CSV table of C-alpha atoms and ligand atoms in Angstrom, one decimal:
chain,number,residue,atom,x,y,z
A,22,UNK,CA,0.1,0.0,0.0
A,23,UNK,CA,0.9,3.5,-0.5
A,24,UNK,CA,0.6,6.1,2.4
A,25,UNK,CA,0.8,9.9,2.7
A,26,UNK,CA,2.1,10.7,6.1
A,27,UNK,CA,1.5,14.6,7.0
A,28,UNK,CA,3.6,15.8,9.8
A,29,UNK,CA,6.0,12.9,9.1
A,30,UNK,CA,9.2,14.7,10.3
A,31,UNK,CA,7.7,15.2,13.8
A,32,UNK,CA,8.1,13.3,17.0
A,33,UNK,CA,5.3,10.9,16.4
A,34,UNK,CA,5.5,10.9,12.6
A,35,UNK,CA,9.0,9.5,12.3
A,36,UNK,CA,8.2,6.7,14.6
A,37,UNK,CA,5.2,5.8,12.3
A,38,UNK,CA,7.5,6.3,9.3
A,39,UNK,CA,10.0,3.6,10.3
A,40,UNK,CA,7.1,1.2,11.2
A,41,UNK,CA,5.5,1.7,7.7
A,42,UNK,CA,8.7,1.3,5.9
A,43,UNK,CA,9.9,-1.8,7.9
A,44,UNK,CA,6.3,-3.2,7.0
A,45,UNK,CA,7.2,-2.8,3.5
A,46,UNK,CA,4.9,0.0,2.5
A,47,UNK,CA,5.4,2.9,0.1
A,48,UNK,CA,5.2,6.3,1.9
A,49,UNK,CA,5.1,9.8,0.9
A,50,UNK,CA,5.9,12.4,3.8
A,51,UNK,CA,4.6,16.0,3.6
A,52,UNK,CA,6.0,18.2,6.3
A,53,UNK,CA,6.8,22.1,6.5
A,54,UNK,CA,9.3,21.3,9.0
A,55,UNK,CA,7.9,24.1,11.4
A,56,UNK,CA,8.7,21.7,14.3
A,57,UNK,CA,9.8,18.7,12.6
A,58,UNK,CA,13.5,17.8,11.5
A,59,UNK,CA,15.0,17.0,8.3
A,60,UNK,CA,17.7,15.0,10.1
A,61,UNK,CA,14.9,13.0,11.9
A,62,UNK,CA,13.8,12.0,8.3
A,63,UNK,CA,17.3,10.9,7.3
A,64,UNK,CA,17.6,8.7,10.5
A,65,UNK,CA,14.3,7.1,10.0
A,66,UNK,CA,15.4,6.1,6.5
A,67,UNK,CA,18.6,4.8,7.8
A,68,UNK,CA,16.8,2.8,10.5
A,69,UNK,CA,14.2,1.4,8.0
A,70,UNK,CA,16.8,0.8,5.2
A,71,UNK,CA,14.3,1.9,2.8
A,72,UNK,CA,13.5,5.1,0.9
A,73,UNK,CA,10.5,7.3,0.8
A,74,UNK,CA,9.2,10.4,-1.0
A,75,UNK,CA,9.5,13.6,0.9
A,76,UNK,CA,7.4,16.8,-0.1
A,77,UNK,CA,8.6,19.8,2.0
A,78,UNK,CA,5.9,22.1,2.3
A,79,UNK,CA,2.4,22.9,4.0
A,80,UNK,CA,-0.7,20.9,3.9
A,81,UNK,CA,-2.5,24.2,3.0
A,82,UNK,CA,-0.4,24.1,-0.4
A,83,UNK,CA,-3.2,22.5,-2.8
A,84,UNK,CA,-0.7,21.8,-5.7
A,85,UNK,CA,1.9,20.2,-3.5
A,86,UNK,CA,-0.7,18.0,-1.7
A,87,UNK,CA,-2.3,17.0,-5.0
A,88,UNK,CA,1.2,15.9,-6.0
A,89,UNK,CA,2.0,14.0,-2.8
A,90,UNK,CA,-1.6,12.3,-3.1
A,91,UNK,CA,-0.6,10.6,-6.3
A,92,UNK,CA,-1.2,6.8,-5.9
A,93,UNK,CA,-2.0,7.1,-2.3
A,94,UNK,CA,-4.4,4.6,-0.8
A,95,UNK,CA,-4.6,6.1,2.9
A,96,UNK,CA,-3.5,9.3,4.6
A,97,UNK,CA,-2.1,9.6,8.1
A,98,UNK,CA,-2.8,13.0,9.2
A,99,UNK,CA,-0.5,14.1,11.9
A,100,UNK,CA,0.5,17.8,10.7
A,101,UNK,CA,-0.7,20.1,13.5
A,102,UNK,CA,0.3,22.4,16.3
A,103,UNK,CA,0.1,20.6,19.5
A,104,UNK,CA,0.7,22.9,22.5
A,105,UNK,CA,-2.4,23.5,24.8
A,106,UNK,CA,-0.7,26.3,26.6
A,107,UNK,CA,0.4,28.2,23.6
A,108,UNK,CA,-3.0,27.8,22.0
A,109,UNK,CA,-4.5,29.7,25.0
A,110,UNK,CA,-2.2,32.5,24.1
A,111,UNK,CA,-2.6,32.2,20.1
A,112,UNK,CA,-5.9,30.4,19.4
A,113,UNK,CA,-6.2,31.8,15.8
A,114,UNK,CA,-2.8,30.2,15.0
A,115,UNK,CA,-4.2,26.9,16.1
A,116,UNK,CA,-7.5,27.1,14.3
A,117,UNK,CA,-5.7,28.4,11.0
A,118,UNK,CA,-3.4,25.3,11.0
A,119,UNK,CA,-5.2,22.5,12.7
A,120,UNK,CA,-8.7,23.3,11.3
A,121,UNK,CA,-7.9,25.3,8.3
A,122,UNK,CA,-5.0,23.4,7.1
A,123,UNK,CA,-6.8,20.0,7.7
A,124,UNK,CA,-9.8,21.5,5.6
A,125,UNK,CA,-7.3,22.2,2.8
A,126,UNK,CA,-6.1,18.6,3.1
A,127,UNK,CA,-9.6,17.0,3.2
A,128,UNK,CA,-10.6,19.0,0.1
A,129,UNK,CA,-7.5,18.0,-2.0
A,130,UNK,CA,-8.0,14.2,-0.9
A,131,UNK,CA,-11.7,14.5,-2.1
A,132,UNK,CA,-10.6,16.0,-5.5
A,133,UNK,CA,-7.9,13.2,-5.8
A,134,UNK,CA,-10.5,10.5,-4.9
A,135,UNK,CA,-8.2,9.5,-1.7
A,136,UNK,CA,-11.1,8.8,0.9
A,137,UNK,CA,-9.5,7.0,3.6
A,138,UNK,CA,-7.7,8.5,6.5
A,139,UNK,CA,-6.3,8.0,10.0
A,140,UNK,CA,-6.4,11.1,12.1
A,141,UNK,CA,-4.2,12.1,15.2
A,142,UNK,CA,-6.7,13.3,17.5
A,143,UNK,CA,-6.0,13.8,21.3
A,144,UNK,CA,-7.3,13.2,24.8
A,145,UNK,CA,-7.3,17.0,25.0
A,146,UNK,CA,-10.9,16.8,23.3
A,147,UNK,CA,-12.3,15.4,26.4
A,148,UNK,CA,-11.3,18.0,29.0
A,149,UNK,CA,-12.5,17.4,32.5
A,150,UNK,CA,-14.8,14.4,32.8
A,151,UNK,CA,-16.6,12.8,35.8
A,152,UNK,CA,-16.1,9.2,34.7
A,153,UNK,CA,-12.4,8.2,34.6
A,154,UNK,CA,-11.2,6.1,32.6
A,155,UNK,CA,-13.0,8.0,29.8
A,156,UNK,CA,-15.0,6.2,27.2
A,157,UNK,CA,-15.1,7.5,23.6
A,158,UNK,CA,-18.8,8.2,23.8
A,159,UNK,CA,-18.2,10.7,26.7
A,160,UNK,CA,-19.4,14.4,25.8
A,161,UNK,CA,-16.3,16.4,24.5
A,162,UNK,CA,-15.5,19.4,26.7
A,163,UNK,CA,-12.2,20.8,25.4
A,164,UNK,CA,-10.7,23.2,27.6
A,165,UNK,CA,-8.1,24.9,25.1
A,166,UNK,CA,-8.3,26.1,21.6
A,167,UNK,CA,-5.9,23.1,20.8
A,168,UNK,CA,-8.3,20.7,22.2
A,169,UNK,CA,-11.1,22.4,20.3
A,170,UNK,CA,-9.2,22.3,17.2
A,171,UNK,CA,-8.7,18.6,17.3
A,172,UNK,CA,-12.4,18.1,18.0
A,173,UNK,CA,-13.3,20.2,15.0
A,174,UNK,CA,-11.1,17.8,13.0
A,175,UNK,CA,-13.0,14.9,14.0
A,176,UNK,CA,-16.3,16.8,13.1
A,177,UNK,CA,-15.0,17.5,9.7
A,178,UNK,CA,-14.1,13.8,9.2
A,179,UNK,CA,-17.6,12.9,10.4
A,180,UNK,CA,-19.3,15.0,7.7
A,181,UNK,CA,-16.9,13.7,5.0
A,182,UNK,CA,-17.9,10.3,5.9
A,183,UNK,CA,-21.6,11.1,5.8
A,184,UNK,CA,-21.6,13.2,2.6
A,185,UNK,CA,-18.8,11.4,0.7
A,186,UNK,CA,-18.9,7.9,2.1
A,187,UNK,CA,-15.2,8.3,3.4
A,188,UNK,CA,-13.5,5.8,5.7
A,189,UNK,CA,-12.0,7.6,8.7
A,190,UNK,CA,-10.5,6.5,12.1
A,191,UNK,CA,-9.5,9.3,14.7
A,192,UNK,CA,-7.1,8.1,17.2
A,193,UNK,CA,-7.3,10.0,20.4
A,194,UNK,CA,-3.8,9.7,21.8
A,195,UNK,CA,-3.3,10.0,25.5
A,196,UNK,CA,0.3,10.9,26.5
A,197,UNK,CA,2.9,9.6,24.1
A,198,UNK,CA,6.3,9.1,25.8
A,199,UNK,CA,9.6,7.6,24.8
A,200,UNK,CA,11.9,7.2,21.9
A,201,UNK,CA,12.9,4.4,19.2
A,202,UNK,CA,14.6,1.5,20.7
A,203,UNK,CA,17.8,2.6,18.8
A,204,UNK,CA,18.1,5.9,20.5
A,205,UNK,CA,18.2,7.7,17.2
A,206,UNK,CA,14.9,9.1,16.8
A,207,UNK,CA,13.0,10.7,19.7
A,208,UNK,CA,11.6,14.0,21.0
A,209,UNK,CA,14.0,16.9,21.4
A,210,UNK,CA,14.2,17.8,25.0
A,211,UNK,CA,14.6,21.4,24.6
A,212,UNK,CA,11.4,21.9,22.8
A,213,UNK,CA,9.3,19.3,24.6
A,214,UNK,CA,6.2,20.4,26.8
A,215,UNK,CA,5.4,17.0,28.4
A,216,UNK,CA,6.5,15.8,31.8
A,217,UNK,CA,9.2,13.0,31.0
A,218,UNK,CA,11.1,15.0,28.7
A,219,UNK,CA,11.0,17.9,31.0
A,220,UNK,CA,12.0,15.8,34.0
A,221,UNK,CA,15.0,14.4,32.0
A,222,UNK,CA,16.1,17.8,30.9
A,223,UNK,CA,16.1,18.7,34.4
A,224,UNK,CA,18.4,15.8,35.2
A,225,UNK,CA,20.7,16.8,32.4
A,226,UNK,CA,21.1,20.4,33.1
A,227,UNK,CA,22.9,21.5,36.3
A,228,UNK,CA,21.0,24.8,36.2
A,229,UNK,CA,17.5,23.3,35.6
A,230,UNK,CA,14.8,22.2,37.9
A,231,UNK,CA,11.3,20.9,37.2
A,232,UNK,CA,8.2,22.6,38.6
A,233,UNK,CA,5.4,20.5,39.6
A,234,UNK,CA,2.3,22.4,38.6
A,235,UNK,CA,-0.1,21.6,41.4
A,236,UNK,CA,0.2,19.4,44.5
A,237,UNK,CA,-3.3,19.9,45.8
A,238,UNK,CA,-5.3,17.8,43.2
A,239,UNK,CA,-8.0,15.4,44.4
A,240,UNK,CA,-5.6,12.5,43.7
A,241,UNK,CA,-3.9,10.1,46.0
A,242,UNK,CA,-0.6,12.1,46.0
A,243,UNK,CA,-1.9,15.5,45.1
A,244,UNK,CA,-0.4,15.6,41.8
A,245,UNK,CA,-2.3,15.0,38.3
A,246,UNK,CA,-2.8,11.7,36.8
A,247,UNK,CA,-2.0,10.8,33.2
A,248,UNK,CA,-2.2,7.9,31.1
A,249,UNK,CA,1.2,7.4,29.3
A,250,UNK,CA,1.6,5.4,26.2
A,251,UNK,CA,5.0,4.3,24.6
A,252,UNK,CA,5.4,5.9,21.2
A,253,UNK,CA,6.5,2.5,19.7
A,254,UNK,CA,3.1,1.2,20.9
A,255,UNK,CA,1.4,4.3,19.5
A,256,UNK,CA,3.0,4.0,16.2
A,257,UNK,CA,2.2,0.1,16.1
A,258,UNK,CA,-1.5,1.3,16.8
A,259,UNK,CA,-1.7,3.2,13.5
A,260,UNK,CA,-0.9,0.1,11.4
A,261,UNK,CA,-3.7,-1.7,13.4
A,262,UNK,CA,-6.1,1.1,12.9
A,263,UNK,CA,-6.0,0.4,9.2
A,264,UNK,CA,-8.0,-2.8,10.1
A,265,UNK,CA,-11.0,-0.4,11.4
A,266,UNK,CA,-11.2,1.6,8.2
A,267,UNK,CA,-14.8,0.5,7.0
A,268,UNK,CA,-16.8,2.2,4.5
A,269,UNK,CA,-18.6,4.6,5.2
A,270,UNK,CA,-17.9,4.9,8.7
A,271,UNK,CA,-16.0,7.3,11.3
A,272,UNK,CA,-14.5,5.1,14.1
A,273,UNK,CA,-13.1,6.9,17.0
A,274,UNK,CA,-10.6,5.1,19.5
A,275,UNK,CA,-8.7,6.0,22.6
A,276,UNK,CA,-5.1,5.1,22.5
A,277,UNK,CA,-3.7,4.7,26.0
A,278,UNK,CA,-3.1,2.0,28.6
A,279,UNK,CA,-6.0,2.6,31.1
A,280,UNK,CA,-3.4,2.9,33.9
A,281,UNK,CA,-2.7,6.5,34.9
A,282,UNK,CA,0.5,7.5,36.7
A,283,UNK,CA,0.7,10.5,39.0
A,284,UNK,CA,3.5,13.3,38.4
A,285,UNK,CA,5.4,11.9,41.5
A,286,UNK,CA,5.1,8.4,40.2
A,287,UNK,CA,6.7,9.6,36.9
A,288,UNK,CA,9.5,11.2,38.9
A,289,UNK,CA,10.1,8.0,40.9
A,290,UNK,CA,10.3,6.1,37.6
A,291,UNK,CA,12.9,8.5,36.2
A,292,UNK,CA,14.9,7.9,39.4
A,293,UNK,CA,14.6,4.0,39.0
A,294,UNK,CA,15.6,4.1,35.5
A,295,UNK,CA,18.4,6.6,35.5
A,296,UNK,CA,19.7,6.2,39.1
A,297,UNK,CA,19.3,10.0,39.7
A,298,UNK,CA,16.9,12.1,41.4
A,299,UNK,CA,14.9,14.8,39.5
A,300,UNK,CA,15.4,18.2,41.2
A,301,UNK,CA,11.9,19.8,41.6
A,302,UNK,CA,10.0,22.4,43.2
A,303,UNK,CA,6.2,22.5,44.0
A,304,UNK,CA,4.3,25.2,42.2
A,305,UNK,CA,0.7,26.4,41.5
A,306,UNK,CA,-1.8,24.5,39.2
A,307,UNK,CA,-1.6,25.3,35.7
A,308,UNK,CA,-4.7,26.6,34.2
A,309,UNK,CA,-6.7,24.1,32.0
A,310,UNK,CA,-5.2,21.1,33.7
A,311,UNK,CA,-7.5,18.5,34.8
A,312,UNK,CA,-6.8,16.2,37.9
A,313,UNK,CA,-7.0,13.0,35.9
A,314,UNK,CA,-6.9,11.8,32.3
A,315,UNK,CA,-7.1,8.1,31.7
A,316,UNK,CA,-8.3,6.2,28.6
A,317,UNK,CA,-10.8,3.4,28.5
A,318,UNK,CA,-8.8,1.4,26.0
A,319,UNK,CA,-11.5,-1.4,25.5
A,320,UNK,CA,-13.0,-0.2,22.3
A,321,UNK,CA,-9.7,-0.2,20.2
A,322,UNK,CA,-8.6,-3.6,21.9
A,323,UNK,CA,-11.8,-5.3,21.0
A,324,UNK,CA,-11.8,-3.8,17.3
A,325,UNK,CA,-8.3,-4.5,16.4
A,326,UNK,CA,-6.6,-6.3,19.3
A,327,UNK,CA,-4.5,-3.3,20.2
A,328,UNK,CA,-2.9,-3.7,23.7
A,329,UNK,CA,0.1,-1.5,24.8
A,330,UNK,CA,3.1,-3.8,25.4
A,331,UNK,CA,5.5,-1.2,27.0
A,332,UNK,CA,5.2,0.1,30.5
A,333,UNK,CA,6.3,3.3,32.3
A,334,UNK,CA,9.8,2.2,32.9
A,335,UNK,CA,10.4,1.2,29.4
A,336,UNK,CA,9.0,4.5,28.2
A,337,UNK,CA,11.3,6.4,30.5
A,338,UNK,CA,14.3,4.1,29.7
A,339,UNK,CA,14.0,4.7,25.9
A,340,UNK,CA,13.7,8.4,26.4
A,341,UNK,CA,16.8,8.6,28.6
A,342,UNK,CA,18.7,6.4,26.1
A,343,UNK,CA,17.7,8.9,23.2
A,344,UNK,CA,18.5,11.9,25.3
A,345,UNK,CA,22.0,10.6,26.3
A,346,UNK,CA,22.8,9.8,22.8
A,347,UNK,CA,21.4,13.1,21.5
A,348,UNK,CA,22.0,15.7,24.5
A,349,UNK,CA,21.2,18.4,21.9
A,350,UNK,CA,18.5,16.8,20.0
A,351,UNK,CA,18.6,17.0,16.3
A,352,UNK,CA,20.4,20.3,16.4
A,353,UNK,CA,23.9,19.0,16.3
A,354,UNK,CA,24.5,16.1,14.2
A,355,UNK,CA,26.3,13.5,16.6
A,356,UNK,CA,27.5,11.4,13.9
A,357,UNK,CA,25.9,8.3,15.5
A,358,UNK,CA,23.9,7.1,12.4
A,359,UNK,CA,26.1,6.0,9.7
A,360,UNK,CA,25.5,6.2,6.1
A,361,UNK,CA,23.0,9.0,5.9
A,362,UNK,CA,22.9,11.0,2.7
A,363,UNK,CA,20.8,14.2,1.9
A,364,UNK,CA,20.4,13.0,-1.7
A,365,UNK,CA,16.9,12.5,-3.0
A,366,UNK,CA,15.3,15.0,-0.4
A,367,UNK,CA,14.1,17.6,-2.7
A,368,UNK,CA,12.8,20.9,-1.6
A,369,UNK,CA,9.2,21.7,-2.7
A,370,UNK,CA,10.4,24.4,-5.3
A,371,UNK,CA,12.3,21.6,-7.0
A,372,UNK,CA,9.3,19.3,-7.0
A,373,UNK,CA,7.2,22.1,-8.4
A,374,UNK,CA,9.7,22.6,-11.2
A,375,UNK,CA,8.8,19.1,-12.3
A,376,UNK,CA,11.5,17.0,-10.6
A,377,UNK,CA,10.2,13.7,-9.5
A,378,UNK,CA,9.5,13.5,-5.8
A,379,UNK,CA,12.1,11.6,-3.7
A,380,UNK,CA,13.1,9.0,-3.0
A,381,UNK,CA,14.8,10.1,0.1
B,22,NAD,N1,2.9,14.5,21.2
B,22,NAD,C1,1.6,14.5,21.9
B,22,NAD,O1,1.6,14.6,23.2
B,22,NAD,C2,0.3,14.4,21.3
B,22,NAD,C3,-0.7,14.0,22.1
B,22,NAD,C4,-2.0,14.0,21.4
B,22,NAD,C5,-2.2,14.2,20.1
B,22,NAD,N2,-0.9,14.5,19.4
B,22,NAD,C6,-1.2,14.8,17.9
B,22,NAD,O2,-0.2,14.0,17.1
B,22,NAD,C7,0.2,14.7,16.1
B,22,NAD,C8,1.8,14.7,16.1
B,22,NAD,O3,2.4,15.1,17.1
B,22,NAD,P1,3.9,15.2,17.4
B,22,NAD,O4,4.0,15.1,18.8
B,22,NAD,O5,4.5,14.3,16.5
B,22,NAD,O6,4.0,16.7,17.2
B,22,NAD,P2,5.3,17.4,16.3
B,22,NAD,O7,5.2,19.0,16.5
B,22,NAD,O8,6.5,16.7,16.7
B,22,NAD,O9,4.9,17.1,14.8
B,22,NAD,C9,4.1,17.7,13.9
B,22,NAD,C10,4.7,17.9,12.6
B,22,NAD,O10,3.8,18.5,11.7
B,22,NAD,C11,4.5,19.4,11.0
B,22,NAD,N3,3.5,20.5,10.6
B,22,NAD,C12,2.8,21.1,11.3
B,22,NAD,N4,2.0,22.0,10.7
B,22,NAD,C13,2.2,21.6,9.4
B,22,NAD,C14,1.5,22.1,8.2
B,22,NAD,N5,0.5,23.0,8.1
B,22,NAD,N6,2.0,21.6,7.1
B,22,NAD,C15,3.0,20.6,7.0
B,22,NAD,N7,3.4,20.2,8.1
B,22,NAD,C16,3.1,20.6,9.4
B,22,NAD,C17,5.7,19.9,11.7
B,22,NAD,O11,6.7,20.3,11.1
B,22,NAD,C18,6.0,18.6,12.6
B,22,NAD,O12,6.9,17.7,11.9
B,22,NAD,C19,-0.4,16.2,16.2
B,22,NAD,O13,-1.6,16.1,15.3
B,22,NAD,C20,-0.8,16.3,17.5
B,22,NAD,O14,-2.0,17.1,17.8
B,22,NAD,C21,0.2,14.6,19.9
């Protein structure tokens, strides 16, 4: 099969890219590199030992997307901005990219006759819920423009399914953590906003200290509870999700483990794995944070047999391995992946000028 992977140069996209290539599929990636890394794509190629096509540019660029869709069976749509906190400061930016950009993508897909999509949604669509772990049918109460933009993406898919008989799967990720087992692709610590990378960042920088945001939540140890899922399990979930693409249907699944951990439990895991204590101070609650977010993972398990295989310590260990091998993320090429070449990665301008896309 041939896939278009939007946002394929990002944290989760590169992990899916490796899985798809290793499974023998053809892949086209489109990414404007606003937060993704060219070097991550090169490393993914080296890890998989296979080539792919790279279209550097924006999902709102109709001409580029039309080219990238050539011969594609299914789109994995990850390209988006993802920071809830930032979205509270610049909501318009999030709606423009996550809703407007996605709308342009869907329109190009319909024009090209590509009507199957797996969409990266988020637990942020739920907001605060009375029932935890939360079931997919719970009412959506997003508490940030980011969460609202993800819910709007789901709604657009709902209507594409009803009006044009598309097949769509929305995966509501809980908290992805960890890195590739090789340690060569992962989430750069400097730019990461989530707990594990921030805790590891505090471990690796003498002058850095983690702030626990809120210690007075109605949870057993007073800190927030979150459902963490290894990025390797998450990437695998995308291949399994193909088995849930039915026509015409929009299927929605939680992707989590169902077992939430508190901030203090995560810091204990960091200490167990690394042998070092994370320096932290206790601060005030962060606006918009809910006390507990945990998935009811039953529906996805029943439909496609998905079950997370890797636990919290494995998530932290792989993230730690990645950050030790790449203390500066992708910014400084550490030379620890042999045989990478830039050849074949064509800038969008070259592709527009008629050059064939990729392979990388
Ligand atoms: N990481 C998480 O904690 C998390 C949780 C839930 C859902 N998600 C969703 O998963 C997806 C991927 O997240 P990630 O953690 O890999 O983020 P990321 O920022 O690492 O990757 C996003 C990628 O999309 C690209 N991109 C953004 N806007 C684009 C555009 N208009 N055109 C082309 N490329 C564009 C970026 O350059 C980047 O490579 C996002 O849709 C996000 O909302 C992530």
